Coordinates of C-alpha atoms in Angstrom, one line a residue:
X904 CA 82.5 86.1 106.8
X905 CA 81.8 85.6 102.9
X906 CA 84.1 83.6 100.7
X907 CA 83.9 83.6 97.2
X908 CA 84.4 79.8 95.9
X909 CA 86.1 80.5 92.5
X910 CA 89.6 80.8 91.4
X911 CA 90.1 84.3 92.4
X912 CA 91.8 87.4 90.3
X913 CA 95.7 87.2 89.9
X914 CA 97.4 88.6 92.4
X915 CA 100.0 91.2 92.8
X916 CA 103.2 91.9 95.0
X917 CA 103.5 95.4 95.5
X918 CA 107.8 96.5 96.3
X919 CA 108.4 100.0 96.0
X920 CA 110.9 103.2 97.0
X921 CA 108.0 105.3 97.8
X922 CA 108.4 109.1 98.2
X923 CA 111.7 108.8 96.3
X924 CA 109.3 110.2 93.0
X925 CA 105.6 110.3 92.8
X926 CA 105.5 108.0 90.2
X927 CA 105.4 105.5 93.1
X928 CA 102.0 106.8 94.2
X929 CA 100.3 106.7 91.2
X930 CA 101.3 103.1 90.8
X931 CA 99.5 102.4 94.1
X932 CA 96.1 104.3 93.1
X933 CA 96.6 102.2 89.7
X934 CA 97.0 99.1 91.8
X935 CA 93.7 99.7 93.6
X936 CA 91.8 101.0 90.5
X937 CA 92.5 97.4 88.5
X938 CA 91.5 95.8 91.8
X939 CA 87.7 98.3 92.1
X940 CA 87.9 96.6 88.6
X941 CA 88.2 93.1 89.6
X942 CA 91.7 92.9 87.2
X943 CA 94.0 91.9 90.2
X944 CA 94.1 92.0 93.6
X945 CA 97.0 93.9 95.9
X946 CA 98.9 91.0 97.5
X947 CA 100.6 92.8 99.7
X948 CA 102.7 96.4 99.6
X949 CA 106.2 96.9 101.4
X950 CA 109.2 99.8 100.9
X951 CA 112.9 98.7 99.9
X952 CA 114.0 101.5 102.0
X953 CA 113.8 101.8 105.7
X954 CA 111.6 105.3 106.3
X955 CA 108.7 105.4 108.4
X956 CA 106.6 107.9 106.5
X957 CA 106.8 105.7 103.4
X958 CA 105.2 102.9 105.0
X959 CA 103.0 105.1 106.9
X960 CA 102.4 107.0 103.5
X961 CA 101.9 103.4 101.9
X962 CA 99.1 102.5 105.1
X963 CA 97.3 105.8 104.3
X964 CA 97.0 104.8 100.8
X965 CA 95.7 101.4 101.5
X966 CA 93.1 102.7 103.9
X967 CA 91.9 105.4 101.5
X968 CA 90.9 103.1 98.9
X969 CA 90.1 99.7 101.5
X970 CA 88.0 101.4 103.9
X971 CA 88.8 100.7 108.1
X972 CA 89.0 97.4 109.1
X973 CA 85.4 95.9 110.3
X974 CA 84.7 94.5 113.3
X975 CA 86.0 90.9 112.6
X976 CA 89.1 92.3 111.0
X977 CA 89.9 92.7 107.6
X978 CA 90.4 95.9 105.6
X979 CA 93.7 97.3 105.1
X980 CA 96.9 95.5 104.4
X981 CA 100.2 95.3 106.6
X982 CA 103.2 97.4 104.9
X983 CA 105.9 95.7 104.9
X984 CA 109.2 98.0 105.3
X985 CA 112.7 97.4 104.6
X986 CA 115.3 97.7 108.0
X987 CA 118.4 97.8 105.9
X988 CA 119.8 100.4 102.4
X989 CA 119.8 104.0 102.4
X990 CA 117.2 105.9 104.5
X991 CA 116.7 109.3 102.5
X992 CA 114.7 112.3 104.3
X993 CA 111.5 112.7 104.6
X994 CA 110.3 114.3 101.0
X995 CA 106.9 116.2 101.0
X996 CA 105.1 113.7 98.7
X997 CA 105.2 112.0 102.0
X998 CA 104.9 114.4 104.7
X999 CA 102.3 116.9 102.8
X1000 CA 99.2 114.0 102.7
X1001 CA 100.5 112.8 105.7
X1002 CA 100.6 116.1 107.8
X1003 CA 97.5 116.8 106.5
X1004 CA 94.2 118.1 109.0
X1005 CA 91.1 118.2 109.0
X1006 CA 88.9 121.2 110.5
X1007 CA 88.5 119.5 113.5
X1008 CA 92.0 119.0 114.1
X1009 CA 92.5 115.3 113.2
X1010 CA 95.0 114.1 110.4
X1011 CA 92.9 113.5 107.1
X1012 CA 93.9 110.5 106.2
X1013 CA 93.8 107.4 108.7
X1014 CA 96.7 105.3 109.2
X1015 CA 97.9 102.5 111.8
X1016 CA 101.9 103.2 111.3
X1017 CA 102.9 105.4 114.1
X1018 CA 106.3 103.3 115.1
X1019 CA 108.4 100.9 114.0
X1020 CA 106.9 97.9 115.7
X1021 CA 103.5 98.8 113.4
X1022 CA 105.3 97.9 110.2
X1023 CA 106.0 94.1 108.7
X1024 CA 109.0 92.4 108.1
X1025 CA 109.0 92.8 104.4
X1026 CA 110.5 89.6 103.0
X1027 CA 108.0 87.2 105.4
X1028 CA 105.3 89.5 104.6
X1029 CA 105.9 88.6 100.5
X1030 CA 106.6 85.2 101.5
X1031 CA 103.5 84.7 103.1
X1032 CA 101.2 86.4 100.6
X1033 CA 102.7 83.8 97.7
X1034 CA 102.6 81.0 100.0
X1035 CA 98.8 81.5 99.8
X1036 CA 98.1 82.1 96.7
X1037 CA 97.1 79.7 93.7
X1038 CA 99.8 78.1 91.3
X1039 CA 100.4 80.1 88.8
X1040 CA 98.1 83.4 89.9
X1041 CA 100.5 85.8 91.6
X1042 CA 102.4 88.4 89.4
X1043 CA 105.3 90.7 91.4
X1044 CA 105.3 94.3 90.3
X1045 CA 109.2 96.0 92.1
X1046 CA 109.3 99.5 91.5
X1047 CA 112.3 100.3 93.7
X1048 CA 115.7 98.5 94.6
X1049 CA 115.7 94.7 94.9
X1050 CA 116.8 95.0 97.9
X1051 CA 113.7 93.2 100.1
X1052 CA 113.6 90.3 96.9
X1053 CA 117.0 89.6 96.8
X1054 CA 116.5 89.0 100.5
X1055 CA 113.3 86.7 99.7
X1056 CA 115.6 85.0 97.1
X1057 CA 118.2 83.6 100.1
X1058 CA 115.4 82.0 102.2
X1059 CA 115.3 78.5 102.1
X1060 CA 113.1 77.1 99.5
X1061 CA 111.7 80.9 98.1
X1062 CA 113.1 80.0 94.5
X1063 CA 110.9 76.7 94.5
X1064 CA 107.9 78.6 96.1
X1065 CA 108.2 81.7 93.8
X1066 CA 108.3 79.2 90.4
X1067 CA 105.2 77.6 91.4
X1068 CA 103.2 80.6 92.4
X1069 CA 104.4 83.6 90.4
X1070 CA 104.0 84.5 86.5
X1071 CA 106.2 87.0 86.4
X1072 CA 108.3 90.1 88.0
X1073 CA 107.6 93.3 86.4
X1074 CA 110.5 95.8 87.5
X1075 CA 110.7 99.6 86.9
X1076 CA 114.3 100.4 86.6
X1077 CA 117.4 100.0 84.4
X1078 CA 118.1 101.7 80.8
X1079 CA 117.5 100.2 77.5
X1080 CA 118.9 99.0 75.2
X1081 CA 122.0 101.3 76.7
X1082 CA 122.3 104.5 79.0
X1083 CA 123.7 105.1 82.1
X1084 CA 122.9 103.4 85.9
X1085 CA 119.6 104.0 86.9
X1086 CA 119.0 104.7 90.5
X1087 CA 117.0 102.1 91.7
X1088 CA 119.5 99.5 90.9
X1089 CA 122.3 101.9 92.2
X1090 CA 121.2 102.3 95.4
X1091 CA 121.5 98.4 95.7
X1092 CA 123.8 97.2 92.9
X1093 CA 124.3 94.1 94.9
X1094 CA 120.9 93.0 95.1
X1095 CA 119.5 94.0 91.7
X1096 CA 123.0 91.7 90.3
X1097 CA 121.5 89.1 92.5
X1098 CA 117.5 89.6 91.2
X1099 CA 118.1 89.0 87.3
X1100 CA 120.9 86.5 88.4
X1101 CA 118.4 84.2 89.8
X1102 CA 114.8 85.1 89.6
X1103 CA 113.2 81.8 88.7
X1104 CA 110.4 83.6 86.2
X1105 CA 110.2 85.5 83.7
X1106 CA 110.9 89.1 84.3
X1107 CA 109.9 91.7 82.3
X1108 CA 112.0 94.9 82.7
X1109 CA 110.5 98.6 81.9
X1110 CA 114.1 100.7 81.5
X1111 CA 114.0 104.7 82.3
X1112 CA 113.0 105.5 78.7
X1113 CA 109.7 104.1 79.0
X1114 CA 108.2 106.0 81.3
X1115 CA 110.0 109.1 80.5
X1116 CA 108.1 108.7 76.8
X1117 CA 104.7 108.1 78.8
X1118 CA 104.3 111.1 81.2
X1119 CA 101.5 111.0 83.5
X1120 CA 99.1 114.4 82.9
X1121 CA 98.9 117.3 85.5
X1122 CA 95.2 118.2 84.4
X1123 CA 94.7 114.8 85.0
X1124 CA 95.0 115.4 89.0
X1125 CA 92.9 118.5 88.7
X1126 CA 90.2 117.4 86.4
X1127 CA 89.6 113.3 87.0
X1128 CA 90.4 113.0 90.4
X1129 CA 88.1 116.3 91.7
X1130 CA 85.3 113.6 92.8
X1131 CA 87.3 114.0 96.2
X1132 CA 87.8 116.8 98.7
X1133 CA 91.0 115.0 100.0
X1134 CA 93.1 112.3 98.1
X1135 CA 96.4 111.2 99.5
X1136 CA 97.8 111.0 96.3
X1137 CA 96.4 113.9 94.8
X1138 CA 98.5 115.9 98.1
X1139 CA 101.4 114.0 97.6
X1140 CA 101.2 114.9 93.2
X1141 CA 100.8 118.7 94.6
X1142 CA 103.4 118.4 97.3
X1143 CA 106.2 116.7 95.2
X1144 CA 107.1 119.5 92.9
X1145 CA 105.2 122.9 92.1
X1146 CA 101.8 122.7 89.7
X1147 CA 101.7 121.8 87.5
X1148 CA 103.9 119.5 85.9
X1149 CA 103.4 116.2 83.8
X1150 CA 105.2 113.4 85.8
X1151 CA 107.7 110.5 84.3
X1152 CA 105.4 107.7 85.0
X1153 CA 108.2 104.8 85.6
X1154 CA 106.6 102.8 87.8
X1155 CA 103.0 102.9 86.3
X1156 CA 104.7 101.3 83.5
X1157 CA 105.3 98.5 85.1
X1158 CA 102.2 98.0 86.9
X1159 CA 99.9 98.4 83.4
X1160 CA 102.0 95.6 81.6
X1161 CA 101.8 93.5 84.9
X1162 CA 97.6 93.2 84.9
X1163 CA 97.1 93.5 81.2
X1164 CA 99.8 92.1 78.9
X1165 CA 97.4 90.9 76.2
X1166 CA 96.7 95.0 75.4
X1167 CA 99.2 95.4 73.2
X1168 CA 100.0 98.9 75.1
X1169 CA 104.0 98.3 74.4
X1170 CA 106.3 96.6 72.1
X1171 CA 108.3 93.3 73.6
X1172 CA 112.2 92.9 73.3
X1173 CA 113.2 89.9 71.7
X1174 CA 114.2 87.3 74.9
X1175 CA 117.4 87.4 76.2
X1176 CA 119.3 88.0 79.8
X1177 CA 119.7 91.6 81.3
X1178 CA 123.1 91.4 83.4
X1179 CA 123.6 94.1 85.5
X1180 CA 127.3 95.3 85.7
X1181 CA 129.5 96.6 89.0
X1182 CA 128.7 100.1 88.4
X1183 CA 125.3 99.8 88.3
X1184 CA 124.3 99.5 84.6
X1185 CA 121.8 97.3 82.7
X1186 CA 123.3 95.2 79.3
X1187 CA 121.0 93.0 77.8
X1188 CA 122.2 89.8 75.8
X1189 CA 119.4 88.8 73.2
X1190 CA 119.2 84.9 73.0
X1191 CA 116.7 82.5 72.1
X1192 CA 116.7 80.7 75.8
X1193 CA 116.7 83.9 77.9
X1194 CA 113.8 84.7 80.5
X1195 CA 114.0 88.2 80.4
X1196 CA 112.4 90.6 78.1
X1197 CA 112.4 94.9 78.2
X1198 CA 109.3 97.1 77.4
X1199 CA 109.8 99.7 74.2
X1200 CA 107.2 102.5 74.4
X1201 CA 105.2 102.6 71.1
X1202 CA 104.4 105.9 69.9
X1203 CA 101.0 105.0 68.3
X1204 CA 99.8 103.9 71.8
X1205 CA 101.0 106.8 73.9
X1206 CA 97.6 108.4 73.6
X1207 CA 95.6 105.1 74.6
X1208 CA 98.4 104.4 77.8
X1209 CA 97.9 107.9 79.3
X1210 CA 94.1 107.8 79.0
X1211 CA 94.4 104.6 80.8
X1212 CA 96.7 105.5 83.6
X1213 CA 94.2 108.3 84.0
X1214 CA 90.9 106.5 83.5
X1215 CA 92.3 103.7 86.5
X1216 CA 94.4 106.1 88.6
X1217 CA 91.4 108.4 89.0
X1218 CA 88.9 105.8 90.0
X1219 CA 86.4 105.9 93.2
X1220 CA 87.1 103.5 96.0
X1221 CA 85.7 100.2 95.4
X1222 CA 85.8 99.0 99.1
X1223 CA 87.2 95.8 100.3
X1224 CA 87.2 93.1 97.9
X1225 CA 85.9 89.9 97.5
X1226 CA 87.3 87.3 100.1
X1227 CA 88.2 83.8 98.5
X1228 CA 89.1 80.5 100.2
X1229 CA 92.7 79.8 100.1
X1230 CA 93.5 76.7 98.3
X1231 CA 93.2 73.9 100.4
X1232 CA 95.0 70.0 101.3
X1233 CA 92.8 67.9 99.0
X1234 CA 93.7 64.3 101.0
X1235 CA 90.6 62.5 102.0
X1236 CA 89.9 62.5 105.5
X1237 CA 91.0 59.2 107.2

């Protein structure tokens, strides 16, 4: 088994509320075009919700763009799926792709997650991929309700282990600098409080308006994504409302600033603290100490943002990436 020897790409935490809007998705294909790229490297993927087809949609995804696991292993990533929240129906972003056939009769897109047992516990799964990680070269992208990092944030010693490892959260949801509660953090008001309460990074917050102001193109899914007969996202895009419509591209958002910051693609907040009140709203307190920071979509870059969700969205499979050695105990041997 080959092991590159360098410090590898920075690393990203995938938590999501997929099927909930396709956004979601798109994020995911983003995920995996930075990593055919060599930009980042997916970390690990889990849903805040507990719904079977969104892990399984999740696993299809992975496998897609990752290839089948090889004969010593390898391949595609666990899903790691939440057991606790709201579990919304089934929505056809997630049962279209998944429902899918070929000619010959078998589903269209391979997957592992059949059952319960073939998901992860999500907050050892996120645990574990930080643990492994260099100091300093893990970023957590949560495009969903805090629900599995709030979790993460009560194990013993995850605040310590999450300041040493991670650069910063990236989180889709909220409004800014006012508007009413955004349904991410309303569907777990408890756990988002909990998140910006005591998240030991920076985090960097991309509020509704964002990606409202940044919709992802329809003739992008027919035109730069037609190199393929059968794309799971591309059925769950078609599937999630009728064609063709530009999507709200919330969670993309917060995926683009998470692997290139130094583009320039948005304008920064000045610091300060985003508190998030009983009913579910976001207030954010400028001040010269504060972590936290929100993204403000800049009209002269809307046009270079969508041709770069696009351009990384739309790209081929790049197979199973390069394996590095995790970092190891440097004591002598005795």
């Amino acid at each position: 088994m080959q092991f590159g020897q360098g410090k590898p790409p920075v690393g990203t935490v995938f938590d999501c509320d997929m099927g909930n809007s396709i956004d979601d998705a798109l994020a995911l294909a983003m995920l995996y075009g930075f990593q055919g790229k060599n930009e980042t490297r997916v970390l690990s993927v889990s849903v805040t919700k507990p719904n079977l087809n969104a892990a399984a949609f999740c696993d299809a995804v992975d496998r897609f763009y990752l290839g089948e696991p090889g004969p010593f292993g390898g391949g595609s990533l666990p899903v790691g799926m939440a057991m606790t929240g709201k579990m919304p129906d089934d929505t056809p972003m997630l049962t279209g792709p998944l429902s899918r056939k070929t000619p010959e009769g078998k589903p269209a897109f391979s997957r592992s997650i059949v059952k319960l047992n073939d998901t992860a516990e999500p907050v050892a799964l996120i645990r574990n991929a930080l643990t492994s990680q260099y100091d300093q070269n893990a970023m957590v992208v949560l495009t969903g309700p805090a629900t599995n990092l709030a979790a993460l944030l009560d194990l013993p010693g995850a605040s310590a282990l999450i300041g040493q490892k991670v650069r910063y959260l990236t989180v889709a949801a909220g409004a800014f600098p006012s508007g009413p509660p955004e349904t991410g953090i309303a569907c777990d008001i408890a756990a988002a409080r909990k998140l910006f309460a005591e998240w030991p990074t920076p985090i960097v917050v991309s509020g509704n308006e964002v990606g409202l102001a940044l919709p992802f193109p329809a003739s992008s899914i027919e035109k730069d994504f037609a190199w393929s007969q059968a794309h799971p996202v591309v059925d769950a895009y078609r599937a999630y409302k009728p064609m063709p419509y530009d999507a709200p591209s919330w969670a993309m958002t917060a995926v683009l600033y998470a692997i290139r910051p130094q583009e320039g693609y948005f304008k920064l907040s000045e610091p300060g603290t985003v508190t998030v009140l009983v009913d579910g709203r976001t207030q954010f307190t400028a001040s010269a100490g504060g972590k936290h920071r929100y993204l403000i979509a800049d009209p002269a870059q809307k046009d270079r943002v969508i041709q770069t969700y696009t351009e990384i969205a739309s790209l081929k499979p790049a197979g199973r990436p390069q394996r590095f050695r995790p970092p190891q105990d440097q004591k002598k041997k005795q």
